[in-house]
Amino acid sequence: MLREVRWHGRGGQGVVTVSRLLAYAALLEGKHVQAFPEFGPERTGAPILGFTRISDEPIEIHCQVYAPGSVVVLDPTLLTSIDVTEGLVRDGHLIVNTDRKAADVRGDFKRTDMSCHVVDATRIALDVLGRPIFNTAMLGALIRVDPLAKLDSVLKALQERFPGPLAEKNAEAIRRAYEKVAMNE
């Protein structure tokens, strides 16, 4: 079964990296994957999209994700500037980096056919990494809400991509977000 994720963020927030980390974790589990960004000549801070596809079968489509099962919003300021839920499948998951309550975020949208999950990934990143680098925390929240890859696989992919202390700190951010994401919203 083909599973698709759309990542919303801004240039420099690690959208490309996190979409690839998820894909690599699924690859470690023997799945077929694609991970790619969509952006033009934008600069740091401009809105960008990232996409991840995961399947048990070879993936034969090569276009952006139009009907994701999960949408992950790294930068909550994007909630007021674009429709991040566009194309989100019925009963899909919206996962947002915010300190707001899930019910309040859900109220921003006219849709009632999706689950809404929030985690303060920025706070987690500041506490663990000492910097507002929250992409890996959002990956932890995503795999809790929508288990596209096992936590152990994500941590292994992280260790291979960023060895040493950087991986250890990001692994902690992933674990904290995995535990703290608001479920059943």
N, CA, C and O atoms as a DFTB+ gen file, in Angstrom:
740 C
 N C O
     1  1       0.835      -1.178       0.000
     2  2       0.000       0.000       0.000
     3  2       0.882       1.244       0.000
     4  3       1.831       1.338       0.778
     5  1       0.573       2.174      -0.853
     6  2       1.335       3.411      -0.975
     7  2       0.907       4.402       0.099
     8  3      -0.283       4.665       0.269
     9  1       1.881       4.952       0.826
    10  2       1.634       5.968       1.854
    11  2       2.404       7.220       1.454
    12  3       3.553       7.140       1.020
    13  1       1.757       8.388       1.605
    14  2       2.379       9.636       1.194
    15  2       2.293      10.691       2.296
    16  3       1.294      10.800       3.008
    17  1       3.372      11.461       2.412
    18  2       3.462      12.530       3.400
    19  2       3.865      13.808       2.683
    20  3       4.730      13.796       1.807
    21  1       3.228      14.912       3.062
    22  2       3.647      16.235       2.573
    23  2       4.133      17.035       3.768
    24  3       3.446      17.136       4.784
    25  1       5.318      17.600       3.638
    26  2       5.954      18.403       4.685
    27  2       5.876      19.877       4.285
    28  3       6.209      20.228       3.153
    29  1       5.439      20.737       5.202
    30  2       5.403      22.183       4.976
    31  2       6.391      22.838       5.926
    32  3       6.375      22.584       7.130
    33  1       7.245      23.677       5.377
    34  2       8.191      24.406       6.205
    35  2       8.713      25.603       5.448
    36  3       8.151      26.018       4.434
    37  1       9.774      26.138       5.947
    38  2      10.444      27.266       5.298
    39  2      11.877      26.856       5.015
    40  3      12.444      26.003       5.697
    41  1      12.449      27.477       3.999
    42  2      13.825      27.195       3.636
    43  2      14.740      27.320       4.837
    44  3      14.702      28.327       5.545
    45  1      15.560      26.311       5.075
    46  2      16.482      26.315       6.197
    47  2      15.971      25.579       7.426
    48  3      16.705      25.440       8.405
    49  1      14.724      25.101       7.398
    50  2      14.165      24.403       8.561
    51  2      14.345      22.890       8.499
    52  3      13.906      22.184       9.407
    53  1      14.976      22.385       7.458
    54  2      15.276      20.963       7.408
    55  2      14.187      20.087       6.805
    56  3      14.131      18.891       7.092
    57  1      13.324      20.660       5.978
    58  2      12.261      19.887       5.330
    59  2      12.855      18.779       4.457
    60  3      12.396      17.638       4.505
    61  1      13.854      19.104       3.677
    62  2      14.469      18.122       2.780
    63  2      15.119      17.008       3.605
    64  3      14.937      15.827       3.307
    65  1      15.857      17.373       4.615
    66  2      16.538      16.393       5.467
    67  2      15.553      15.448       6.136
    68  3      15.756      14.234       6.124
    69  1      14.491      15.988       6.719
    70  2      13.559      15.143       7.459
    71  2      12.766      14.232       6.527
    72  3      12.463      13.098       6.896
    73  1      12.425      14.704       5.330
    74  2      11.704      13.831       4.396
    75  2      12.606      12.669       3.968
    76  3      12.130      11.551       3.769
    77  1      13.881      12.932       3.831
    78  2      14.831      11.877       3.466
    79  2      15.103      10.923       4.628
    80  3      15.272       9.722       4.413
    81  1      15.147      11.443       5.851
    82  2      15.342      10.573       7.014
    83  2      14.199       9.566       7.142
    84  3      14.436       8.385       7.399
    85  1      12.972      10.027       6.966
    86  2      11.832       9.116       7.026
    87  2      11.939       8.064       5.926
    88  3      11.715       6.878       6.171
    89  1      12.279       8.496       4.726
    90  2      12.404       7.552       3.612
    91  2      13.496       6.521       3.896
    92  3      13.308       5.332       3.640
    93  1      14.619       6.966       4.415
    94  2      15.709       6.035       4.681
    95  2      15.332       5.038       5.769
    96  3      15.691       3.863       5.687
    97  1      14.607       5.501       6.790
    98  2      14.152       4.595       7.851
    99  2      13.250       3.511       7.266
   100  3      13.372       2.340       7.627
   101  1      12.354       3.893       6.372
   102  2      11.471       2.911       5.728
   103  2      12.271       1.981       4.816
   104  3      11.967       0.793       4.718
   105  1      13.284       2.515       4.154
   106  2      14.158       1.703       3.304
   107  2      14.866       0.636       4.136
   108  3      15.022      -0.500       3.689
   109  1      15.289       0.998       5.333
   110  2      15.931       0.041       6.235
   111  2      14.985      -1.114       6.596
   112  3      15.432      -2.203       6.956
   113  1      13.696      -0.865       6.496
   114  2      12.689      -1.886       6.781
   115  2      12.289      -2.674       5.529
   116  3      11.371      -3.493       5.566
   117  1      12.994      -2.415       4.423
   118  2      12.731      -3.155       3.196
   119  2      11.641      -2.573       2.322
   120  3      11.171      -3.234       1.396
   121  1      11.234      -1.353       2.601
   122  2      10.179      -0.730       1.810
   123  2      10.787       0.042       0.639
   124  3      11.983       0.332       0.618
   125  1       9.944       0.363      -0.321
   126  2      10.328       1.198      -1.457
   127  2       9.990       2.634      -1.090
   128  3       8.957       2.891      -0.471
   129  1      10.857       3.577      -1.470
   130  2      10.680       4.956      -1.006
   131  2      11.014       5.975      -2.083
   132  3      11.725       5.692      -3.047
   133  1      10.476       7.167      -1.883
   134  2      10.861       8.371      -2.613
   135  2      10.844       9.514      -1.599
   136  3       9.991       9.545      -0.712
   137  1      11.761      10.432      -1.727
   138  2      11.771      11.642      -0.907
   139  2      12.358      12.762      -1.749
   140  3      13.443      12.630      -2.314
   141  1      11.621      13.875      -1.827
   142  2      12.085      14.971      -2.667
   143  2      11.414      16.272      -2.235
   144  3      10.331      16.249      -1.649
   145  1      12.055      17.408      -2.523
   146  2      11.477      18.712      -2.187
   147  2      10.824      19.340      -3.413
   148  3      10.996      18.881      -4.542
   149  1      10.076      20.399      -3.155
   150  2       9.591      21.248      -4.240
   151  2       9.842      22.689      -3.837
   152  3       9.255      23.195      -2.880
   153  1      10.694      23.319      -4.555
   154  2      10.954      24.732      -4.333
   155  2      11.629      25.287      -5.563
   156  3      12.213      24.547      -6.354
   157  1      11.548      26.584      -5.718
   158  2      12.195      27.260      -6.840
   159  2      13.442      27.967      -6.346
   160  3      14.181      27.433      -5.519
   161  1      13.674      29.158      -6.849
   162  2      14.876      29.901      -6.448
   163  2      14.701      30.645      -5.130
   164  3      15.289      31.707      -4.927
   165  1      13.887      30.083      -4.231
   166  2      13.614      30.750      -2.974
   167  2      14.863      30.874      -2.104
   168  3      15.875      30.204      -2.309
   169  1      14.742      31.732      -1.161
   170  2      15.827      31.965      -0.212
   171  2      15.456      31.362       1.140
   172  3      14.344      30.867       1.325
   173  1      16.370      31.408       2.057
   174  2      16.090      30.952       3.409
   175  2      14.874      31.700       3.942
   176  3      14.788      32.924       3.844
   177  1      13.936      30.944       4.508
   178  2      12.726      31.542       5.059
   179  2      11.517      31.486       4.149
   180  3      10.396      31.711       4.605
   181  1      11.715      31.192       2.873
   182  2      10.581      31.092       1.948
   183  2       9.886      29.745       2.147
   184  3      10.544      28.757       2.472
   185  1       8.566      29.691       1.956
   186  2       7.848      28.413       2.106
   187  2       8.343      27.376       1.103
   188  3       8.554      27.681      -0.070
   189  1       8.525      26.144       1.581
   190  2       8.889      25.038       0.701
   191  2       8.074      23.800       1.095
   192  3       7.512      23.719       2.188
   193  1       8.033      22.857       0.177
   194  2       7.356      21.587       0.404
   195  2       8.357      20.460       0.304
   196  3       9.324      20.531      -0.454
   197  1       8.116      19.432       1.070
   198  2       8.870      18.192       0.950
   199  2       7.871      17.056       0.856
   200  3       6.757      17.155       1.371
   201  1       8.264      15.985       0.202
   202  2       7.365      14.860      -0.001
   203  2       8.090      13.562       0.328
   204  3       9.281      13.418       0.050
   205  1       7.365      12.619       0.919
   206  2       7.895      11.284       1.167
   207  2       6.828      10.288       0.728
   208  3       5.654      10.418       1.075
   209  1       7.260       9.294      -0.041
   210  2       6.394       8.178      -0.413
   211  2       7.010       6.905       0.115
   212  3       8.225       6.715       0.048
   213  1       6.159       6.023       0.646
   214  2       6.603       4.735       1.177
   215  2       5.627       3.678       0.690
   216  3       4.410       3.851       0.764
   217  1       6.184       2.574       0.187
   218  2       5.321       1.519      -0.347
   219  2       5.973       0.154      -0.154
   220  3       7.194       0.034      -0.060
   221  1       5.120      -0.874      -0.097
   222  2       5.617      -2.247      -0.068
   223  2       6.000      -2.718      -1.466
   224  3       6.720      -3.704      -1.622
   225  1       5.520      -2.013      -2.473
   226  2       5.785      -2.345      -3.882
   227  2       6.612      -1.227      -4.510
   228  3       6.655      -0.120      -3.974
   229  1       7.271      -1.502      -5.644
   230  2       7.994      -0.430      -6.335
   231  2       7.060       0.745      -6.646
   232  3       5.892       0.549      -6.983
   233  1       7.578       1.941      -6.532
   234  2       6.795       3.162      -6.765
   235  2       7.031       3.605      -8.201
   236  3       8.164       3.873      -8.601
   237  1       5.965       3.677      -8.962
   238  2       6.095       3.989     -10.384
   239  2       5.637       5.394     -10.732
   240  3       5.704       5.784     -11.898
   241  1       5.177       6.160      -9.763
   242  2       4.785       7.539     -10.044
   243  2       5.926       8.462      -9.656
   244  3       6.674       8.195      -8.715
   245  1       6.044       9.551     -10.400
   246  2       7.149      10.494     -10.165
   247  2       6.623      11.918     -10.285
   248  3       6.958      12.636     -11.227
   249  1       5.809      12.314      -9.338
   250  2       5.273      13.671      -9.296
   251  2       5.111      14.053      -7.828
   252  3       5.320      13.239      -6.928
   253  1       4.738      15.293      -7.614
   254  2       4.536      15.701      -6.224
   255  2       3.365      14.936      -5.625
   256  3       2.585      14.308      -6.341
   257  1       3.256      14.996      -4.325
   258  2       2.178      14.324      -3.603
   259  2       0.962      15.245      -3.597
   260  3       1.018      16.357      -3.071
   261  1      -0.131      14.776      -4.184
   262  2      -1.355      15.572      -4.250
   263  2      -2.398      15.157      -3.218
   264  3      -3.256      15.962      -2.856
   265  1      -2.341      13.929      -2.741
   266  2      -3.338      13.424      -1.789
   267  2      -2.629      12.707      -0.635
   268  3      -2.704      11.483      -0.518
   269  1      -1.935      13.485       0.225
   270  2      -1.189      12.854       1.320
   271  2      -2.110      12.270       2.379
   272  3      -3.227      12.743       2.589
   273  1      -1.616      11.232       3.039
   274  2      -2.311      10.677       4.194
   275  2      -1.958      11.440       5.452
   276  3      -2.720      11.457       6.419
   277  1      -0.785      12.078       5.432
   278  2      -0.334      12.912       6.553
   279  2       0.293      14.185       6.023
   280  3       1.008      14.176       5.021
   281  1       0.015      15.274       6.711
   282  2       0.630      16.570       6.422
   283  2       1.319      17.020       7.700
   284  3       0.710      17.055       8.769
   285  1       2.589      17.361       7.578
   286  2       3.375      17.805       8.728
   287  2       3.758      19.266       8.504
   288  3       4.356      19.613       7.485
   289  1       3.409      20.110       9.460
   290  2       3.681      21.546       9.353
   291  2       4.754      21.914      10.370
   292  3       4.502      21.957      11.574
   293  1       5.955      22.179       9.863
   294  2       7.064      22.545      10.734
   295  2       6.940      23.977      11.243
   296  3       7.306      24.266      12.382
   297  1       6.424      24.872      10.404
   298  2       6.335      26.281      10.757
   299  2       4.869      26.691      10.866
   300  3       4.185      26.782       9.846
   301  1       4.370      26.940      12.082
   302  2       2.948      27.229      12.256
   303  2       2.493      28.535      11.601
   304  3       1.292      28.731      11.416
   305  1       3.411      29.427      11.247
   306  2       2.985      30.653      10.566
   307  2       2.420      30.346       9.184
   308  3       1.718      31.170       8.597
   309  1       2.725      29.165       8.670
   310  2       2.190      28.786       7.357
   311  2       0.695      28.479       7.419
   312  3       0.024      28.487       6.387
   313  1       0.168      28.212       8.604
   314  2      -1.254      27.897       8.749
   315  2      -2.146      29.046       8.301
   316  3      -3.274      28.815       7.864
   317  1      -1.661      30.277       8.401
   318  2      -2.472      31.435       8.023
   319  2      -2.171      31.933       6.616
   320  3      -2.856      32.831       6.126
   321  1      -1.171      31.377       5.961
   322  2      -0.818      31.880       4.626
   323  2      -1.144      30.916       3.494
   324  3      -1.295      31.345       2.350
   325  1      -1.256      29.614       3.787
   326  2      -1.613      28.637       2.750
   327  2      -2.537      27.579       3.348
   328  3      -2.579      27.390       4.564
   329  1      -3.268      26.900       2.486
   330  2      -4.136      25.816       2.950
   331  2      -3.307      24.542       3.020
   332  3      -3.166      23.825       2.029
   333  1      -2.765      24.270       4.190
   334  2      -1.906      23.089       4.351
   335  2      -2.691      21.785       4.249
   336  3      -2.103      20.722       4.052
   337  1      -4.011      21.859       4.381
   338  2      -4.823      20.641       4.308
   339  2      -5.288      20.319       2.891
   340  3      -5.976      19.321       2.678
   341  1      -4.922      21.146       1.931
   342  2      -5.342      20.894       0.550
   343  2      -4.916      19.483       0.120
   344  3      -3.744      19.119       0.214
   345  1      -5.886      18.706      -0.349
   346  2      -5.600      17.362      -0.834
   347  2      -5.471      16.298       0.247
   348  3      -5.418      15.111      -0.076
   349  1      -5.419      16.683       1.516
   350  2      -5.294      15.703       2.596
   351  2      -6.465      14.731       2.513
   352  3      -7.623      15.149       2.474
   353  1      -6.163      13.440       2.486
   354  2      -7.206      12.435       2.315
   355  2      -8.170      12.437       3.500
   356  3      -7.840      12.883       4.599
   357  1      -9.351      11.931       3.242
   358  2     -10.348      11.763       4.309
   359  2      -9.735      10.891       5.407
   360  3      -9.117       9.867       5.113
   361  1      -9.899      11.283       6.639
   362  2      -9.330      10.606       7.806
   363  2      -7.809      10.691       7.834
   364  3      -7.151       9.885       8.492
   365  1      -7.245      11.673       7.118
   366  2      -5.803      11.896       7.145
   367  2      -5.385      12.592       8.435
   368  3      -6.218      12.942       9.271
   369  1      -4.091      12.780       8.574
   370  2      -3.515      13.341       9.799
   371  2      -2.845      14.681       9.515
   372  3      -2.046      14.795       8.585
   373  1      -3.166      15.678      10.304
   374  2      -2.478      16.961      10.291
   375  2      -1.670      17.037      11.573
   376  3      -2.222      16.945      12.670
   377  1      -0.349      17.206      11.433
   378  2       0.543      17.267      12.588
   379  2       1.255      18.621      12.540
   380  3       1.946      18.927      11.567
   381  1       1.088      19.427      13.586
   382  2       1.563      20.813      13.567
   383  2       2.497      21.089      14.743
   384  3       2.239      20.675      15.873
   385  1       3.572      21.788      14.453
   386  2       4.499      22.289      15.466
   387  2       3.907      23.572      16.038
   388  3       3.959      24.626      15.404
   389  1       3.352      23.476      17.224
   390  2       2.746      24.648      17.855
   391  2       2.581      24.405      19.347
   392  3       2.592      23.268      19.818
   393  1       2.428      25.505      20.079
   394  2       2.119      25.378      21.504
   395  2       0.618      25.509      21.744
   396  3       0.168      25.500      22.890
   397  1      -0.153      25.630      20.669
   398  2      -1.616      25.706      20.774
   399  2      -2.202      24.308      20.995
   400  3      -1.540      23.301      20.744
   401  1      -3.425      24.260      21.457
   402  2      -4.142      22.996      21.617
   403  2      -4.648      22.517      20.267
   404  3      -4.964      23.322      19.390
   405  1      -4.723      21.206      20.104
   406  2      -5.162      20.620      18.832
   407  2      -6.555      21.102      18.449
   408  3      -6.811      21.365      17.274
   409  1      -7.452      21.221      19.409
   410  2      -8.817      21.668      19.109
   411  2      -8.815      23.086      18.545
   412  3      -9.621      23.408      17.673
   413  1      -7.920      23.927      19.034
   414  2      -7.831      25.293      18.526
   415  2      -7.291      25.321      17.102
   416  3      -7.773      26.080      16.261
   417  1      -6.287      24.488      16.838
   418  2      -5.745      24.409      15.477
   419  2      -6.809      23.855      14.537
   420  3      -7.005      24.383      13.442
   421  1      -7.493      22.802      14.953
   422  2      -8.553      22.218      14.131
   423  2      -9.601      23.266      13.780
   424  3     -10.124      23.274      12.665
   425  1      -9.910      24.152      14.727
   426  2     -10.900      25.199      14.506
   427  2     -10.527      26.169      13.406
   428  3     -11.390      26.878      12.888
   429  1      -9.248      26.214      13.036
   430  2      -8.800      27.082      11.948
   431  2      -9.227      26.554      10.579
   432  3      -9.134      27.265       9.579
   433  1      -9.693      25.310      10.538
   434  2     -10.022      24.671       9.269
   435  2     -11.492      24.288       9.238
   436  3     -12.090      24.001      10.275
   437  1     -12.063      24.284       8.059
   438  2     -13.469      23.913       7.882
   439  2     -13.654      22.404       7.854
   440  3     -14.782      21.918       7.943
   441  1     -12.581      21.671       7.733
   442  2     -12.652      20.218       7.607
   443  2     -12.858      19.544       8.957
   444  3     -12.266      19.935       9.963
   445  1     -13.701      18.533       8.956
   446  2     -13.904      17.729      10.158
   447  2     -13.511      16.282       9.913
   448  3     -13.649      15.438      10.799
   449  1     -13.018      15.990       8.704
   450  2     -12.701      14.606       8.326
   451  2     -11.219      14.292       8.434
   452  3     -10.697      13.476       7.674
   453  1     -10.539      14.938       9.376
   454  2      -9.112      14.693       9.582
   455  2      -8.820      14.704      11.064
   456  3      -9.555      15.302      11.850
   457  1      -7.739      14.036      11.444
   458  2      -7.282      14.151      12.824
   459  2      -6.266      15.282      12.890
   460  3      -5.535      15.531      11.931
   461  1      -6.227      15.952      14.010
   462  2      -5.300      17.068      14.197
   463  2      -4.455      16.774      15.431
   464  3      -4.983      16.486      16.505
   465  1      -3.141      16.850      15.263
   466  2      -2.203      16.541      16.339
   467  2      -1.198      17.677      16.449
   468  3      -0.740      18.215      15.441
   469  1      -0.860      18.034      17.674
   470  2       0.094      19.117      17.891
   471  2       1.199      18.668      18.837
   472  3       1.012      17.803      19.693
   473  1       2.348      19.284      18.649
   474  2       3.468      19.090      19.552
   475  2       4.302      20.368      19.505
   476  3       4.483      20.957      18.439
   477  1       4.801      20.787      20.643
   478  2       5.647      21.979      20.687
   479  2       7.085      21.560      20.380
   480  3       7.939      21.490      21.264
   481  1       7.319      21.284      19.100
   482  2       8.636      20.827      18.656
   483  2       9.696      21.914      18.813
   484  3      10.873      21.617      19.014
   485  1       9.277      23.159      18.721
   486  2      10.236      24.256      18.919
   487  2      10.769      24.225      20.347
   488  3      11.975      24.357      20.556
   489  1       9.891      24.052      21.330
   490  2      10.306      23.986      22.738
   491  2      11.203      22.779      22.965
   492  3      12.219      22.874      23.653
   493  1      10.827      21.642      22.384
   494  2      11.646      20.436      22.524
   495  2      13.038      20.678      21.955
   496  3      14.039      20.326      22.580
   497  1      13.102      21.274      20.778
   498  2      14.401      21.548      20.147
   499  2      15.244      22.501      20.983
   500  3      16.444      22.283      21.152
   501  1      14.630      23.545      21.501
   502  2      15.376      24.488      22.339
   503  2      15.888      23.809      23.603
   504  3      17.025      24.042      24.015
   505  1      15.061      22.975      24.219
   506  2      15.466      22.280      25.446
   507  2      16.575      21.259      25.193
   508  3      17.509      21.140      25.987
   509  1      16.469      20.525      24.085
   510  2      17.405      19.421      23.826
   511  2      18.625      19.872      23.030
   512  3      19.756      19.525      23.369
   513  1      18.394      20.643      21.974
   514  2      19.479      21.028      21.078
   515  2      20.049      22.417      21.372
   516  3      21.153      22.756      20.945
   517  1      19.272      23.211      22.110
   518  2      19.717      24.572      22.392
   519  2      19.512      25.514      21.222
   520  3      19.960      26.660      21.258
   521  1      18.835      25.035      20.178
   522  2      18.581      25.837      18.969
   523  2      17.214      25.439      18.408
   524  3      16.758      24.317      18.631
   525  1      16.562      26.340      17.687
   526  2      15.245      26.020      17.128
   527  2      15.339      25.197      15.838
   528  3      14.926      25.643      14.767
   529  1      15.883      24.011      15.964
   530  2      15.980      23.072      14.838
   531  2      15.033      21.923      15.189
   532  3      15.399      20.993      15.908
   533  1      13.820      22.007      14.671
   534  2      12.738      21.143      15.141
   535  2      12.282      20.109      14.133
   536  3      11.263      19.454      14.350
   537  1      13.003      19.942      13.042
   538  2      12.560      18.981      12.023
   539  2      12.555      17.549      12.538
   540  3      11.623      16.799      12.249
   541  1      13.565      17.156      13.287
   542  2      13.606      15.772      13.769
   543  2      12.538      15.531      14.836
   544  3      11.986      14.434      14.920
   545  1      12.247      16.537      15.642
   546  2      11.167      16.382      16.616
   547  2       9.846      16.140      15.889
   548  3       9.036      15.327      16.334
   549  1       9.624      16.827      14.791
   550  2       8.389      16.631      14.028
   551  2       8.342      15.236      13.413
   552  3       7.262      14.667      13.258
   553  1       9.488      14.686      13.066
   554  2       9.530      13.308      12.576
   555  2       9.075      12.345      13.671
   556  3       8.329      11.404      13.402
   557  1       9.520      12.578      14.895
   558  2       9.077      11.747      16.012
   559  2       7.572      11.811      16.200
   560  3       6.930      10.786      16.431
   561  1       7.004      13.004      16.102
   562  2       5.547      13.160      16.231
   563  2       4.833      12.429      15.101
   564  3       3.839      11.742      15.335
   565  1       5.329      12.572      13.888
   566  2       4.689      11.918      12.744
   567  2       4.631      10.409      12.903
   568  3       3.575       9.806      12.709
   569  1       5.751       9.793      13.254
   570  2       5.745       8.319      13.304
   571  2       4.926       7.781      14.472
   572  3       4.549       6.609      14.469
   573  1       4.647       8.611      15.463
   574  2       3.726       8.194      16.530
   575  2       2.293       8.231      16.022
   576  3       1.512       7.313      16.271
   577  1       1.952       9.308      15.304
   578  2       0.602       9.483      14.781
   579  2       0.328       8.525      13.626
   580  3      -0.737       7.912      13.556
   581  1       1.289       8.401      12.731
   582  2       1.144       7.587      11.522
   583  2       2.404       6.719      11.411
   584  3       3.400       7.164      10.841
   585  1       2.379       5.516      11.934
   586  2       3.599       4.686      12.018
   587  2       4.094       4.183      10.658
   588  3       3.968       3.004      10.327
   589  1       4.649       5.096       9.895
   590  2       5.185       4.795       8.564
   591  2       6.504       4.044       8.636
   592  3       6.878       3.334       7.703
   593  1       7.195       4.204       9.735
   594  2       8.444       3.488      10.008
   595  2       8.528       3.328      11.522
   596  3       7.957       4.117      12.275
   597  1       9.236       2.315      11.947
   598  2       9.401       2.078      13.378
   599  2      10.357       3.106      13.977
   600  3      11.269       3.598      13.313
   601  1      10.124       3.413      15.243
   602  2      10.993       4.351      15.946
   603  2      12.444       3.892      15.878
   604  3      13.332       4.711      15.639
   605  1      12.707       2.612      16.082
   606  2      14.084       2.101      16.027
   607  2      14.714       2.332      14.654
   608  3      15.902       2.641      14.562
   609  1      13.937       2.187      13.603
   610  2      14.461       2.412      12.244
   611  2      14.792       3.881      12.033
   612  3      15.808       4.211      11.421
   613  1      13.941       4.762      12.537
   614  2      14.195       6.201      12.416
   615  2      15.473       6.563      13.171
   616  3      16.294       7.333      12.672
   617  1      15.638       6.015      14.361
   618  2      16.842       6.317      15.149
   619  2      18.098       5.769      14.476
   620  3      19.155       6.397      14.528
   621  1      17.987       4.604      13.847
   622  2      19.129       4.046      13.120
   623  2      19.482       4.909      11.910
   624  3      20.657       5.175      11.658
   625  1      18.472       5.346      11.164
   626  2      18.703       6.231      10.018
   627  2      19.371       7.522      10.469
   628  3      20.274       8.030       9.803
   629  1      18.927       8.044      11.594
   630  2      19.513       9.268      12.154
   631  2      20.980       9.064      12.505
   632  3      21.814       9.915      12.199
   633  1      21.301       7.940      13.149
   634  2      22.688       7.639      13.534
   635  2      23.602       7.555      12.309
   636  3      24.751       7.995      12.348
   637  1      23.079       6.988      11.228
   638  2      23.891       6.870      10.014
   639  2      24.077       8.216       9.323
   640  3      25.116       8.465       8.711
   641  1      23.068       9.088       9.421
   642  2      23.131      10.392       8.750
   643  2      23.948      11.402       9.547
   644  3      24.711      12.179       8.975
   645  1      23.787      11.391      10.868
   646  2      24.466      12.346      11.736
   647  2      25.127      11.604      12.889
   648  3      24.563      11.568      13.982
   649  1      26.292      11.015      12.690
   650  2      26.927      10.264      13.776
   651  2      27.372      11.174      14.924
   652  3      27.576      12.377      14.757
   653  1      27.512      10.553      16.083
   654  2      28.066      11.267      17.233
   655  2      27.042      12.026      18.053
   656  3      25.858      11.692      18.049
   657  1      27.506      13.056      18.762
   658  2      26.651      13.802      19.690
   659  2      25.431      14.456      19.012
   660  3      24.367      14.556      19.623
   661  1      25.581      14.892      17.778
   662  2      24.462      15.495      17.075
   663  2      23.319      14.491      16.916
   664  3      22.152      14.840      17.095
   665  1      23.654      13.263      16.584
   666  2      22.641      12.213      16.455
   667  2      21.996      11.930      17.808
   668  3      20.782      11.748      17.891
   669  1      22.792      11.892      18.854
   670  2      22.253      11.597      20.186
   671  2      21.246      12.653      20.614
   672  3      20.190      12.316      21.151
   673  1      21.553      13.919      20.387
   674  2      20.635      14.990      20.760
   675  2      19.369      14.950      19.909
   676  3      18.265      15.114      20.429
   677  1      19.524      14.734      18.615
   678  2      18.348      14.653      17.747
   679  2      17.503      13.429      18.075
   680  3      16.277      13.483      17.971
   681  1      18.131      12.332      18.467
   682  2      17.383      11.144      18.879
   683  2      16.540      11.461      20.107
   684  3      15.402      11.005      20.216
   685  1      17.087      12.232      21.020
   686  2      16.325      12.644      22.198
   687  2      15.139      13.523      21.793
   688  3      14.047      13.377      22.342
   689  1      15.343      14.424      20.848
   690  2      14.241      15.272      20.366
   691  2      13.148      14.418      19.717
   692  3      11.961      14.668      19.920
   693  1      13.543      13.430      18.951
   694  2      12.577      12.517      18.322
   695  2      11.778      11.789      19.394
   696  3      10.550      11.739      19.331
   697  1      12.469      11.228      20.371
   698  2      11.791      10.476      21.439
   699  2      10.808      11.356      22.224
   700  3       9.690      10.937      22.523
   701  1      11.239      12.572      22.552
   702  2      10.362      13.464      23.331
   703  2       9.110      13.819      22.542
   704  3       8.007      13.787      23.087
   705  1       9.266      14.156      21.273
   706  2       8.097      14.505      20.453
   707  2       7.197      13.295      20.258
   708  3       5.972      13.416      20.238
   709  1       7.806      12.143      20.115
   710  2       7.052      10.890      19.976
   711  2       6.151      10.687      21.193
   712  3       5.006      10.255      21.061
   713  1       6.666      10.998      22.357
   714  2       5.899      10.833      23.597
   715  2       4.908      11.972      23.845
   716  3       3.846      11.748      24.426
   717  1       5.243      13.186      23.411
   718  2       4.447      14.348      23.779
   719  2       3.400      14.766      22.760
   720  3       2.549      15.598      23.075
   721  1       3.433      14.223      21.560
   722  2       2.450      14.644      20.551
   723  2       1.042      14.344      21.064
   724  3       0.785      13.280      21.627
   725  1       0.149      15.291      20.860
   726  2      -1.246      15.119      21.292
   727  2      -1.919      14.088      20.391
   728  3      -2.004      14.263      19.175
   729  1      -2.386      13.030      21.004
   730  2      -3.035      11.947      20.251
   731  2      -4.549      12.040      20.392
   732  3      -5.064      12.704      21.292
   733  1      -5.254      11.360      19.484
   734  2      -6.719      11.272      19.538
   735  2      -7.407      12.616      19.520
   736  3      -8.367      12.838      20.258
   737  1      -6.931      13.503      18.692
   738  2      -7.550      14.835      18.579
   739  2      -8.302      14.966      17.274
   740  3      -8.887      16.013      17.000
